[in-house]
mmCIF file of C-alpha atoms and ligand atoms in Angstrom:
data_model
loop_
_atom_site.group_PDB
_atom_site.id
_atom_site.type_symbol
_atom_site.label_atom_id
_atom_site.label_comp_id
_atom_site.label_asym_id
_atom_site.label_seq_id
_atom_site.Cartn_x
_atom_site.Cartn_y
_atom_site.Cartn_z
ATOM 1 C CA MET F 34 9.098 -2.844 25.633
ATOM 2 C CA LYS F 35 11.086 -5.982 26.094
ATOM 3 C CA LEU F 36 14.121 -6.300 23.730
ATOM 4 C CA ASN F 37 15.827 -9.601 24.789
ATOM 5 C CA GLY F 38 18.583 -9.048 22.167
ATOM 6 C CA ARG F 39 16.068 -9.091 19.360
ATOM 7 C CA PRO F 40 16.541 -7.349 16.055
ATOM 8 C CA ARG F 41 14.421 -4.164 16.226
ATOM 9 C CA ALA F 42 12.416 -2.428 13.506
ATOM 10 C CA VAL F 43 10.440 0.746 13.027
ATOM 11 C CA VAL F 44 7.217 0.374 10.981
ATOM 12 C CA ALA F 45 5.764 3.726 10.086
ATOM 13 C CA GLY F 46 2.229 3.417 9.084
ATOM 14 C CA GLY F 47 2.096 0.211 11.121
ATOM 15 C CA ALA F 48 -1.627 0.717 12.229
ATOM 16 C CA GLY F 49 -2.863 0.598 8.508
ATOM 17 C CA PHE F 50 -3.812 -2.252 6.364
ATOM 18 C CA LEU F 51 -0.417 -3.355 5.181
ATOM 19 C CA GLY F 52 1.576 -1.986 8.202
ATOM 20 C CA SER F 53 -0.444 -4.057 10.708
ATOM 21 C CA HIS F 54 0.163 -7.232 8.667
ATOM 22 C CA LEU F 55 4.012 -6.304 8.497
ATOM 23 C CA CYS F 56 4.031 -5.716 12.322
ATOM 24 C CA SER F 57 2.526 -9.143 12.937
ATOM 25 C CA ARG F 58 4.928 -10.811 10.512
ATOM 26 C CA LEU F 59 7.975 -9.129 12.170
ATOM 27 C CA LEU F 60 6.878 -10.074 15.621
ATOM 28 C CA ALA F 61 6.486 -13.629 14.328
ATOM 29 C CA GLU F 62 10.067 -13.571 12.798
ATOM 30 C CA GLY F 63 11.403 -12.568 16.360
ATOM 31 C CA TYR F 64 11.690 -8.858 16.071
ATOM 32 C CA ALA F 65 10.835 -6.145 18.445
ATOM 33 C CA VAL F 66 8.585 -3.669 16.695
ATOM 34 C CA TYR F 67 8.014 0.058 17.089
ATOM 35 C CA CYS F 68 4.847 1.011 15.238
ATOM 36 C CA LEU F 69 4.848 4.681 14.420
ATOM 37 C CA ASP F 70 1.294 6.045 13.334
ATOM 38 C CA ASN F 71 -0.823 9.105 13.700
ATOM 39 C CA PHE F 72 -3.992 7.094 12.795
ATOM 40 C CA MET F 73 -4.921 9.159 9.722
ATOM 41 C CA THR F 74 -6.222 6.061 8.138
ATOM 42 C CA GLY F 75 -4.898 3.436 10.567
ATOM 43 C CA ARG F 76 -6.991 1.917 13.320
ATOM 44 C CA MET F 77 -6.417 0.662 16.796
ATOM 45 C CA GLU F 78 -8.478 -2.431 15.985
ATOM 46 C CA ASN F 79 -5.595 -3.455 13.675
ATOM 47 C CA LEU F 80 -3.240 -3.456 16.656
ATOM 48 C CA ARG F 81 -5.537 -5.013 19.212
ATOM 49 C CA SER F 82 -3.732 -8.494 19.145
ATOM 50 C CA LEU F 83 -0.164 -6.891 18.734
ATOM 51 C CA GLU F 84 -0.405 -4.630 21.742
ATOM 52 C CA ARG F 85 -0.486 -7.646 24.006
ATOM 53 C CA ASP F 86 2.920 -8.607 22.635
ATOM 54 C CA PRO F 87 5.684 -7.233 25.107
ATOM 55 C CA HIS F 88 7.955 -6.830 22.057
ATOM 56 C CA PHE F 89 5.581 -4.350 20.383
ATOM 57 C CA GLU F 90 5.361 -0.569 21.203
ATOM 58 C CA LEU F 91 3.169 2.074 19.651
ATOM 59 C CA ILE F 92 4.702 5.508 18.939
ATOM 60 C CA GLU F 93 1.683 7.795 18.240
ATOM 61 C CA GLN F 94 3.006 10.756 16.118
ATOM 62 C CA ASP F 95 3.144 12.144 12.637
ATOM 63 C CA VAL F 96 5.841 10.607 10.538
ATOM 64 C CA ILE F 97 6.873 14.307 9.844
ATOM 65 C CA GLN F 98 8.055 14.648 13.311
ATOM 66 C CA PRO F 99 11.673 13.275 13.993
ATOM 67 C CA LEU F 100 12.134 10.163 15.859
ATOM 68 C CA PRO F 101 14.593 10.274 18.902
ATOM 69 C CA PRO F 102 18.046 9.710 17.573
ATOM 70 C CA SER F 103 18.569 7.425 20.639
ATOM 71 C CA LEU F 104 15.879 4.948 19.425
ATOM 72 C CA ASN F 105 18.046 1.927 18.963
ATOM 73 C CA VAL F 106 16.731 -0.061 15.900
ATOM 74 C CA HIS F 107 18.114 -2.067 12.937
ATOM 75 C CA GLU F 108 15.605 -1.468 10.284
ATOM 76 C CA VAL F 109 13.166 1.274 9.196
ATOM 77 C CA TYR F 110 9.974 0.364 7.061
ATOM 78 C CA ASN F 111 8.183 3.373 5.712
ATOM 79 C CA LEU F 112 4.569 2.661 4.939
ATOM 80 C CA ALA F 113 3.054 5.855 6.419
ATOM 81 C CA CYS F 114 0.856 7.525 3.884
ATOM 82 C CA PRO F 115 -2.894 7.162 3.024
ATOM 83 C CA ALA F 116 -3.078 4.906 -0.018
ATOM 84 C CA SER F 117 -6.785 5.047 -1.063
ATOM 85 C CA PRO F 118 -7.670 7.766 -3.597
ATOM 86 C CA PRO F 119 -10.677 9.218 -1.524
ATOM 87 C CA HIS F 120 -8.364 9.330 1.562
ATOM 88 C CA TYR F 121 -5.278 10.799 0.034
ATOM 89 C CA GLN F 122 -7.371 13.334 -1.932
ATOM 90 C CA ARG F 123 -9.176 14.412 1.112
ATOM 91 C CA ASP F 124 -6.184 16.572 2.240
ATOM 92 C CA PRO F 125 -3.810 16.646 -0.674
ATOM 93 C CA ILE F 126 -1.436 19.043 0.932
ATOM 94 C CA GLU F 127 -1.087 16.843 3.936
ATOM 95 C CA THR F 128 -0.512 13.876 1.674
ATOM 96 C CA VAL F 129 2.389 15.526 -0.080
ATOM 97 C CA LYS F 130 3.818 16.440 3.284
ATOM 98 C CA THR F 131 3.521 12.947 4.516
ATOM 99 C CA SER F 132 5.278 11.462 1.500
ATOM 100 C CA VAL F 133 7.976 14.077 1.102
ATOM 101 C CA LEU F 134 8.715 15.412 4.533
ATOM 102 C CA GLY F 135 7.787 12.146 6.360
ATOM 103 C CA THR F 136 10.148 10.139 4.161
ATOM 104 C CA LEU F 137 12.861 12.751 4.564
ATOM 105 C CA ALA F 138 12.567 12.619 8.403
ATOM 106 C CA LEU F 139 12.763 8.859 8.414
ATOM 107 C CA LEU F 140 15.701 8.893 6.112
ATOM 108 C CA GLU F 141 17.484 11.278 8.231
ATOM 109 C CA PHE F 142 16.815 9.015 11.174
ATOM 110 C CA ALA F 143 17.998 5.936 9.395
ATOM 111 C CA SER F 144 21.065 7.759 8.028
ATOM 112 C CA LEU F 145 22.023 8.870 11.607
ATOM 113 C CA ARG F 146 21.740 5.257 12.901
ATOM 114 C CA LYS F 147 23.244 3.860 9.740
ATOM 115 C CA VAL F 148 20.408 1.269 9.306
ATOM 116 C CA ARG F 149 18.399 -0.253 6.539
ATOM 117 C CA PHE F 150 15.492 1.714 5.071
ATOM 118 C CA LEU F 151 12.640 0.302 3.035
ATOM 119 C CA GLN F 152 10.250 2.752 1.184
ATOM 120 C CA ALA F 153 6.664 1.528 0.303
ATOM 121 C CA SER F 154 6.435 3.209 -3.080
ATOM 122 C CA THR F 155 3.671 2.480 -5.573
ATOM 123 C CA SER F 156 2.681 1.427 -9.008
ATOM 124 C CA GLU F 157 1.286 4.920 -9.108
ATOM 125 C CA VAL F 158 4.680 6.220 -9.973
ATOM 126 C CA TYR F 159 3.951 4.886 -13.560
ATOM 127 C CA GLY F 160 0.677 6.957 -13.643
ATOM 128 C CA ASP F 161 -1.579 6.054 -16.621
ATOM 129 C CA PRO F 162 1.153 3.950 -18.169
ATOM 130 C CA LYS F 163 2.154 3.989 -21.909
ATOM 131 C CA GLU F 164 4.168 0.847 -21.377
ATOM 132 C CA HIS F 165 2.570 -2.520 -20.539
ATOM 133 C CA PRO F 166 3.312 -4.306 -18.473
ATOM 134 C CA GLN F 167 5.188 -1.981 -16.267
ATOM 135 C CA ARG F 168 8.842 -2.708 -15.824
ATOM 136 C CA GLU F 169 10.991 -0.745 -13.211
ATOM 137 C CA SER F 170 12.952 0.991 -16.086
ATOM 138 C CA TYR F 171 9.807 2.762 -17.218
ATOM 139 C CA TRP F 172 9.700 6.349 -16.018
ATOM 140 C CA GLY F 173 6.046 6.736 -16.030
ATOM 141 C CA HIS F 174 3.182 9.039 -17.348
ATOM 142 C CA VAL F 175 1.885 11.013 -14.473
ATOM 143 C CA ASN F 176 -0.208 14.191 -14.620
ATOM 144 C CA PRO F 177 1.768 16.435 -12.198
ATOM 145 C CA ILE F 178 -1.145 18.760 -11.575
ATOM 146 C CA GLY F 179 -4.020 16.567 -11.354
ATOM 147 C CA VAL F 180 -6.036 15.288 -8.365
ATOM 148 C CA ARG F 181 -3.904 12.153 -8.006
ATOM 149 C CA ALA F 182 -0.662 14.093 -8.149
ATOM 150 C CA CYS F 183 -0.370 14.658 -4.451
ATOM 151 C CA TYR F 184 0.025 10.815 -4.047
ATOM 152 C CA ASP F 185 1.831 10.030 -7.297
ATOM 153 C CA GLU F 186 4.272 12.864 -7.203
ATOM 154 C CA GLY F 187 4.690 12.591 -3.464
ATOM 155 C CA LYS F 188 5.733 9.054 -3.908
ATOM 156 C CA ARG F 189 8.020 9.888 -6.903
ATOM 157 C CA CYS F 190 9.783 12.502 -4.715
ATOM 158 C CA ALA F 191 10.072 10.144 -1.798
ATOM 159 C CA GLU F 192 11.824 7.640 -4.229
ATOM 160 C CA THR F 193 14.134 10.440 -5.321
ATOM 161 C CA LEU F 194 15.032 11.200 -1.642
ATOM 162 C CA CYS F 195 15.778 7.467 -1.049
ATOM 163 C CA PHE F 196 18.203 7.195 -4.039
ATOM 164 C CA ASP F 197 19.963 10.504 -3.111
ATOM 165 C CA PHE F 198 20.458 9.319 0.380
ATOM 166 C CA SER F 199 21.883 6.113 -0.910
ATOM 167 C CA ARG F 200 24.282 7.960 -3.449
ATOM 168 C CA ARG F 201 25.374 10.776 -1.017
ATOM 169 C CA ARG F 202 25.355 9.106 2.362
ATOM 170 C CA GLY F 203 25.728 5.438 1.489
ATOM 171 C CA LEU F 204 22.338 4.575 3.098
ATOM 172 C CA PRO F 205 21.363 0.976 2.485
ATOM 173 C CA ILE F 206 17.816 1.698 0.995
ATOM 174 C CA ARG F 207 15.276 -0.592 -0.567
ATOM 175 C CA VAL F 208 12.341 0.716 -2.818
ATOM 176 C CA ALA F 209 9.204 -1.521 -3.286
ATOM 177 C CA ARG F 210 6.860 -0.409 -5.944
ATOM 178 C CA ILE F 211 3.641 -2.023 -4.647
ATOM 179 C CA PHE F 212 0.776 -2.863 -6.970
ATOM 180 C CA ASN F 213 -2.904 -3.024 -5.870
ATOM 181 C CA THR F 214 -2.860 -5.308 -2.738
ATOM 182 C CA TYR F 215 -6.029 -6.287 -0.700
ATOM 183 C CA GLY F 216 -7.028 -8.700 2.175
ATOM 184 C CA PRO F 217 -8.266 -8.692 5.636
ATOM 185 C CA CYS F 218 -7.895 -5.620 7.861
ATOM 186 C CA MET F 219 -8.704 -3.150 5.031
ATOM 187 C CA ARG F 220 -11.085 -0.526 6.417
ATOM 188 C CA VAL F 221 -14.792 -0.934 5.402
ATOM 189 C CA ASP F 222 -14.703 2.655 4.513
ATOM 190 C CA ASP F 223 -11.251 2.438 2.785
ATOM 191 C CA GLY F 224 -12.718 3.395 -0.615
ATOM 192 C CA ARG F 225 -10.662 1.124 -2.813
ATOM 193 C CA ILE F 226 -12.163 -1.434 -5.106
ATOM 194 C CA ILE F 227 -11.978 -4.665 -3.249
ATOM 195 C CA SER F 228 -13.095 -3.268 0.122
ATOM 196 C CA ASN F 229 -15.909 -1.431 -1.629
ATOM 197 C CA VAL F 230 -17.142 -4.367 -3.671
ATOM 198 C CA VAL F 231 -16.831 -6.969 -1.015
ATOM 199 C CA SER F 232 -18.693 -4.844 1.460
ATOM 200 C CA GLN F 233 -21.322 -3.843 -0.973
ATOM 201 C CA ALA F 234 -21.890 -7.502 -2.014
ATOM 202 C CA ILE F 235 -22.151 -8.772 1.523
ATOM 203 C CA SER F 236 -24.609 -6.037 2.449
ATOM 204 C CA GLY F 237 -26.705 -6.170 -0.714
ATOM 205 C CA GLU F 238 -25.937 -2.546 -1.466
ATOM 206 C CA PRO F 239 -25.584 -1.521 -5.054
ATOM 207 C CA ILE F 240 -21.934 -2.470 -6.272
ATOM 208 C CA THR F 241 -20.309 0.638 -7.764
ATOM 209 C CA ILE F 242 -18.278 0.371 -11.008
ATOM 210 C CA TYR F 243 -16.531 3.603 -12.063
ATOM 211 C CA GLY F 244 -16.432 4.144 -15.883
ATOM 212 C CA ASP F 245 -17.428 1.144 -18.023
ATOM 213 C CA GLY F 246 -15.360 -1.390 -15.887
ATOM 214 C CA GLU F 247 -12.958 -2.130 -18.754
ATOM 215 C CA GLN F 248 -9.970 -0.557 -16.956
ATOM 216 C CA THR F 249 -7.744 -3.109 -15.438
ATOM 217 C CA ARG F 250 -5.666 -3.746 -12.236
ATOM 218 C CA SER F 251 -3.682 -6.624 -11.017
ATOM 219 C CA PHE F 252 -4.438 -7.694 -7.533
ATOM 220 C CA CYS F 253 -1.995 -9.086 -4.972
ATOM 221 C CA TYR F 254 -3.083 -10.960 -1.748
ATOM 222 C CA VAL F 255 -1.654 -9.223 1.349
ATOM 223 C CA ASP F 256 0.323 -12.287 2.653
ATOM 224 C CA ASP F 257 2.228 -12.527 -0.627
ATOM 225 C CA LEU F 258 2.997 -8.775 -0.534
ATOM 226 C CA ILE F 259 4.316 -8.978 2.931
ATOM 227 C CA GLU F 260 6.507 -11.788 1.981
ATOM 228 C CA GLY F 261 8.024 -9.661 -0.762
ATOM 229 C CA LEU F 262 8.620 -6.654 1.532
ATOM 230 C CA PHE F 263 10.279 -8.978 4.185
ATOM 231 C CA ARG F 264 12.540 -10.623 1.580
ATOM 232 C CA LEU F 265 13.436 -7.137 0.008
ATOM 233 C CA MET F 266 14.622 -5.793 3.394
ATOM 234 C CA MET F 267 16.551 -9.009 3.962
ATOM 235 C CA VAL F 268 18.377 -9.143 0.709
ATOM 236 C CA GLN F 269 22.068 -8.509 0.793
ATOM 237 C CA ASP F 270 23.972 -6.333 -1.684
ATOM 238 C CA TYR F 271 20.986 -4.562 -2.987
ATOM 239 C CA ALA F 272 21.920 -2.404 -5.917
ATOM 240 C CA ALA F 273 19.019 -3.249 -8.196
ATOM 241 C CA GLY F 274 16.868 -0.076 -7.994
ATOM 242 C CA PRO F 275 13.111 -0.120 -7.269
ATOM 243 C CA VAL F 276 11.510 -3.566 -7.269
ATOM 244 C CA ASN F 277 7.838 -4.140 -8.478
ATOM 245 C CA LEU F 278 5.822 -6.275 -5.906
ATOM 246 C CA GLY F 279 2.546 -7.290 -7.229
ATOM 247 C CA ASN F 280 0.667 -9.985 -8.872
ATOM 248 C CA PRO F 281 0.788 -10.096 -12.661
ATOM 249 C CA ASP F 282 -2.754 -11.684 -12.955
ATOM 250 C CA GLU F 283 -4.342 -8.635 -14.635
ATOM 251 C CA ARG F 284 -8.154 -8.377 -14.498
ATOM 252 C CA SER F 285 -10.719 -5.831 -15.604
ATOM 253 C CA ILE F 286 -12.729 -4.202 -12.910
ATOM 254 C CA ALA F 287 -15.930 -5.737 -14.410
ATOM 255 C CA ASP F 288 -14.283 -9.172 -14.186
ATOM 256 C CA LEU F 289 -13.322 -8.657 -10.537
ATOM 257 C CA VAL F 290 -16.838 -7.575 -9.659
ATOM 258 C CA GLN F 291 -18.115 -10.669 -11.221
ATOM 259 C CA SER F 292 -15.714 -12.807 -9.233
ATOM 260 C CA VAL F 293 -16.786 -11.176 -6.001
ATOM 261 C CA VAL F 294 -20.555 -11.658 -6.817
ATOM 262 C CA ARG F 295 -19.780 -15.320 -7.573
ATOM 263 C CA LEU F 296 -18.021 -16.022 -4.393
ATOM 264 C CA THR F 297 -20.523 -14.186 -2.110
ATOM 265 C CA GLY F 298 -23.777 -15.218 -3.977
ATOM 266 C CA SER F 299 -24.689 -11.484 -3.828
ATOM 267 C CA ARG F 300 -27.839 -10.314 -5.424
ATOM 268 C CA SER F 301 -26.623 -6.643 -5.469
ATOM 269 C CA GLU F 302 -27.378 -4.622 -8.513
ATOM 270 C CA ILE F 303 -24.436 -3.095 -10.284
ATOM 271 C CA VAL F 304 -24.436 0.581 -10.746
ATOM 272 C CA TYR F 305 -22.101 2.642 -13.024
ATOM 273 C CA LYS F 306 -20.635 5.882 -11.747
ATOM 274 C CA PRO F 307 -18.386 8.408 -13.486
ATOM 275 C CA LEU F 308 -14.733 7.437 -13.800
ATOM 276 C CA PRO F 309 -12.439 9.506 -11.430
ATOM 277 C CA LEU F 310 -10.087 11.949 -13.108
ATOM 278 C CA ASP F 311 -6.693 10.556 -14.290
ATOM 279 C CA ASP F 312 -7.875 6.957 -13.327
ATOM 280 C CA PRO F 313 -5.156 4.742 -14.965
ATOM 281 C CA LYS F 314 -6.543 2.414 -17.655
ATOM 282 C CA ARG F 315 -4.343 -0.481 -17.322
ATOM 283 C CA ARG F 316 -1.821 -1.900 -14.841
ATOM 284 C CA ARG F 317 0.200 -5.023 -14.588
ATOM 285 C CA PRO F 318 3.620 -5.440 -12.967
ATOM 286 C CA ASP F 319 6.622 -7.159 -14.749
ATOM 287 C CA ILE F 320 8.001 -9.018 -11.660
ATOM 288 C CA SER F 321 11.097 -10.394 -13.320
ATOM 289 C CA ARG F 322 13.362 -8.355 -11.054
ATOM 290 C CA ALA F 323 11.609 -9.579 -7.860
ATOM 291 C CA LYS F 324 11.788 -13.134 -9.086
ATOM 292 C CA GLU F 325 15.540 -12.937 -9.762
ATOM 293 C CA LEU F 326 16.547 -10.887 -6.710
ATOM 294 C CA LEU F 327 14.282 -12.194 -4.081
ATOM 295 C CA GLY F 328 13.124 -15.523 -5.553
ATOM 296 C CA TRP F 329 9.647 -14.216 -4.869
ATOM 297 C CA GLU F 330 6.374 -14.400 -6.789
ATOM 298 C CA PRO F 331 2.703 -14.389 -5.471
ATOM 299 C CA GLN F 332 1.325 -17.786 -4.364
ATOM 300 C CA THR F 333 -2.307 -16.812 -3.784
ATOM 301 C CA SER F 334 -4.869 -16.925 -6.550
ATOM 302 C CA LEU F 335 -7.417 -14.141 -6.914
ATOM 303 C CA ASP F 336 -10.314 -16.657 -5.825
ATOM 304 C CA GLN F 337 -8.358 -17.871 -2.919
ATOM 305 C CA GLY F 338 -7.491 -14.291 -1.740
ATOM 306 C CA LEU F 339 -11.044 -13.061 -2.298
ATOM 307 C CA ALA F 340 -12.442 -16.019 -0.317
ATOM 308 C CA ARG F 341 -10.294 -15.095 2.619
ATOM 309 C CA THR F 342 -11.198 -11.420 2.347
ATOM 310 C CA ILE F 343 -14.768 -11.989 2.095
ATOM 311 C CA SER F 344 -14.793 -14.338 5.081
ATOM 312 C CA TRP F 345 -12.937 -11.754 7.176
ATOM 313 C CA PHE F 346 -15.333 -8.862 6.073
ATOM 314 C CA ARG F 347 -18.219 -11.077 7.075
ATOM 315 C CA SER F 348 -16.780 -11.675 10.451
ATOM 316 C CA ALA F 349 -15.740 -8.056 10.914
ATOM 317 C CA GLY F 350 -19.354 -6.947 10.314
ATOM 318 C CA ALA F 351 -18.705 -5.133 7.184
ATOM 319 C CA SER F 352 -22.425 -5.276 6.329
ATOM 320 C CA VAL F 353 -23.218 -2.465 8.809
ATOM 321 C CA ALA F 354 -21.012 0.185 7.462
ATOM 322 C CA PRO F 355 -21.280 1.935 4.116
ATOM 323 C CA ALA F 356 -18.476 1.720 1.527
ATOM 324 C CA VAL F 357 -16.642 4.866 0.687
ATOM 325 C CA GLY F 358 -16.664 6.257 -2.776
ATOM 326 C CA GLN F 359 -16.987 9.225 -4.950
ATOM 327 C CA GLN F 360 -20.007 10.542 -3.027
ATOM 328 C CA ASN F 361 -17.422 11.610 -0.450
ATOM 329 C CA LEU F 362 -15.436 13.780 -3.057
ATOM 330 C CA ASP F 363 -16.232 16.926 -4.822
ATOM 331 C CA ALA F 364 -17.790 15.406 -8.075
ATOM 332 C CA GLY F 365 -17.186 18.652 -9.893
ATOM 333 C CA GLU F 366 -13.395 18.471 -9.395
ATOM 334 C CA THR F 367 -12.587 14.729 -9.296
ATOM 335 C CA THR F 368 -14.797 13.023 -11.921
ATOM 336 C CA ARG F 369 -15.582 12.918 -15.558
ATOM 337 C CA VAL F 370 -18.335 11.099 -17.182
ATOM 338 C CA VAL F 371 -17.209 8.395 -19.740
HETATM 339 P P1 LIG J 65 -3.501 2.539 4.808
HETATM 340 O O1 LIG J 65 -4.057 3.878 4.566
HETATM 341 O O2 LIG J 65 -4.250 1.541 5.347
HETATM 342 O O3 LIG J 65 -2.193 2.657 5.764
HETATM 343 C C1 LIG J 65 -1.439 4.020 5.893
HETATM 344 C C2 LIG J 65 -1.044 4.079 7.309
HETATM 345 O O4 LIG J 65 -0.143 5.329 7.454
HETATM 346 C C3 LIG J 65 -2.256 4.251 8.315
HETATM 347 O O5 LIG J 65 -1.959 3.612 9.466
HETATM 348 C C4 LIG J 65 -2.079 5.773 8.485
HETATM 349 O O6 LIG J 65 -2.797 6.217 9.715
HETATM 350 C C5 LIG J 65 -0.667 6.066 8.562
HETATM 351 N N1 LIG J 65 -0.259 7.539 8.178
HETATM 352 C C6 LIG J 65 -0.727 8.192 7.233
HETATM 353 N N2 LIG J 65 -0.249 9.435 7.307
HETATM 354 C C7 LIG J 65 0.494 9.479 8.342
HETATM 355 C C8 LIG J 65 1.439 10.409 8.996
HETATM 356 N N3 LIG J 65 1.554 11.746 8.515
HETATM 357 N N4 LIG J 65 2.046 10.154 10.056
HETATM 358 C C9 LIG J 65 2.002 8.812 10.583
HETATM 359 N N5 LIG J 65 1.331 7.895 10.074
HETATM 360 C C10 LIG J 65 0.532 8.259 9.013
HETATM 361 O O7 LIG J 65 -2.688 2.143 3.428
HETATM 362 P P2 LIG J 65 -2.075 0.892 3.102
HETATM 363 O O8 LIG J 65 -2.789 0.125 1.979
HETATM 364 O O9 LIG J 65 -1.857 -0.015 4.286
HETATM 365 O O10 LIG J 65 -0.723 1.319 2.489
HETATM 366 C C11 LIG J 65 0.561 1.241 3.147
HETATM 367 C C12 LIG J 65 1.697 1.915 2.446
HETATM 368 O O11 LIG J 65 1.866 1.066 1.246
HETATM 369 C C13 LIG J 65 1.392 3.374 1.851
HETATM 370 O O12 LIG J 65 2.572 4.009 1.874
HETATM 371 C C14 LIG J 65 0.966 3.150 0.388
HETATM 372 O O13 LIG J 65 1.291 4.240 -0.310
HETATM 373 C C15 LIG J 65 1.698 1.967 -0.047
HETATM 374 N N6 LIG J 65 1.082 1.112 -1.026
HETATM 375 C C16 LIG J 65 -0.060 0.403 -0.845
HETATM 376 C C17 LIG J 65 -0.753 -0.224 -1.864
HETATM 377 C C18 LIG J 65 -1.870 -1.095 -1.601
HETATM 378 O O14 LIG J 65 -2.539 -1.564 -2.544
HETATM 379 N N7 LIG J 65 -2.267 -1.445 -0.386
HETATM 380 C C19 LIG J 65 -0.199 -0.106 -3.107
HETATM 381 C C20 LIG J 65 0.842 0.723 -3.345
HETATM 382 C C21 LIG J 65 1.589 1.390 -2.362
HETATM 383 N N1 LIG J 66 -13.305 1.520 -8.672
HETATM 384 C C1 LIG J 66 -14.650 1.115 -8.850
HETATM 385 N N2 LIG J 66 -15.524 1.086 -8.044
HETATM 386 C C2 LIG J 66 -15.288 1.474 -6.621
HETATM 387 C C3 LIG J 66 -13.943 1.826 -6.373
HETATM 388 C C4 LIG J 66 -13.105 1.836 -7.348
HETATM 389 O O1 LIG J 66 -14.931 0.921 -10.057
HETATM 390 O O2 LIG J 66 -16.147 1.354 -5.833
HETATM 391 C C5 LIG J 66 -12.355 1.516 -9.675
HETATM 392 C C6 LIG J 66 -11.435 2.710 -9.768
HETATM 393 O O3 LIG J 66 -11.970 3.777 -10.579
HETATM 394 C C7 LIG J 66 -10.203 2.201 -10.472
HETATM 395 C C8 LIG J 66 -10.021 0.726 -9.922
HETATM 396 O O4 LIG J 66 -11.391 0.411 -9.547
HETATM 397 O O5 LIG J 66 -10.327 2.212 -11.827
HETATM 398 C C9 LIG J 66 -9.158 0.510 -8.800
HETATM 399 O O6 LIG J 66 -9.445 1.559 -7.842
HETATM 400 P P1 LIG J 66 -8.676 1.660 -6.518
HETATM 401 O O7 LIG J 66 -9.078 2.894 -5.888
HETATM 402 O O8 LIG J 66 -8.851 0.368 -5.700
HETATM 403 O O9 LIG J 66 -7.179 1.629 -6.917
HETATM 404 P P2 LIG J 66 -6.255 2.712 -7.825
HETATM 405 O O10 LIG J 66 -7.065 3.373 -8.721
HETATM 406 O O11 LIG J 66 -5.513 3.516 -6.933
HETATM 407 O O12 LIG J 66 -5.432 1.677 -8.542
#
C-alpha cells in the first residue's frame, strides 16, 4: 500500500454494493483506502478495478475481529452488514452479531485512534412507520421479535453504541440513516426489488410483486447516496444526531415495476407473491436535516437512475442468473398472504 501522505480511511463492507462505490469515490478524492470485508454478500468483481490502485488494500476478515491498533487511519466507515432481506434473514444470528459486535469492534478501534466514525444505519430503524414522511426525531415502530428484527434491531443497537461512544468517550461519530438505494454493482441475486425487477425484465422472466404492489418506497440512486455519505463524514461540528439520506420521491412498487417495464421494453408477465412478514407499508425520508447540514439533496431522477442501472445489468450479463426472492426463504416462517 502506497500512502504518499494521503488521508487514509477504512471502509468496512467495502466489497459490497455501496461499499465498493464508496471505495472508488474515496480513491478519486485522493484517499488511501483499506477495504475490510468477509465477502458474505460482497464480491471480488466489485473490487477488480480498485485492486490495481496502489492506494487500495483489501483486509479480508470478519468485522467482528479487531483491527490492529497500529493501523494508522483518519476515518472509519462502517458499511459491513448484509442489507437485503433474504440475505440478512438467511443467518439472523450472524446478522445481529455483525451489526452489534462488528460496530462495537470498529468503534473501539476508532476510539483508540481518536478518528471519525461513520455508521451506515438504515430507514429500517423506523420499522413499519406510523409517522410519514419519516423525520429523524421519530423513534420508529419495529417488531422486536419478527423476522426482520435481526437487521432492524441490530442497526438500532449499533446506533445506540455510536451515541454512547460519542457521549462517554467523545468519539466523533456520524450516523446516516440510508433509505432504499440502487444502482450498478448490485448483485443479480441480491434479492432487493430493483435488482430483482431489472434482471427479471431483461431476461423475460416473470416479474415478482410481493403483496398487491401498493406498498411504497423512496429510491435513491447510488451516486447521490455516496455524495451524502462523503459530505456527512466531512462536515465539521457534527452534533445533529442521525441524518436521513434518501430520495423523497416516493413510489408504489407497482409504479416502480411499470417504470422498469417501460424503460426495458420488457414483455415479462407480472406475478403476485405473498407479502413478506412485517414488510413496511410506506417509506419516505424527510431530508430537511441533510439539506441544512450538508447542503445535500439527490440529483438523479428515478428514470435516469433506472436507465443507468438497466444498462449496467445488461452489460453485466444479468440475464443469465436468476433473481433471488422468497423461494429462497422458508415460506411458512416468513410470508403471509394478503
Ligand atoms: P451489501 O450486502 O451489498 O454490502 C454489505 C457488505 O458487508 C458486503 O460486502 C458483505 O460481504 C460485507 N459484510 C457483511 N457481513 C460482514 C462481516 N461480518 N464482516 C465483514 N464484512 C461483512 O449491502 P449494501 O446495500 O452495500 O449496504 C451497505 C450498508 O449500507 C449496510 O450496512 C446496509 O445496512 C446499509 N444500508 C444500505 C441500504 C441500501 O439500500 N443499499 C439501505 C439502508 C442501509
Ligand atoms: N419486493 C417485491 N418483489 C421483489 C422484491 C421485493 O415486490 O422481487 C417488495 C418488498 O416486499 C418490499 C419492497 O419491494 O415491499 C422493497 O423491498 P426490498 O427488499 O428492496 O427493500 P426493503 O423491504 O428492505 O425496503
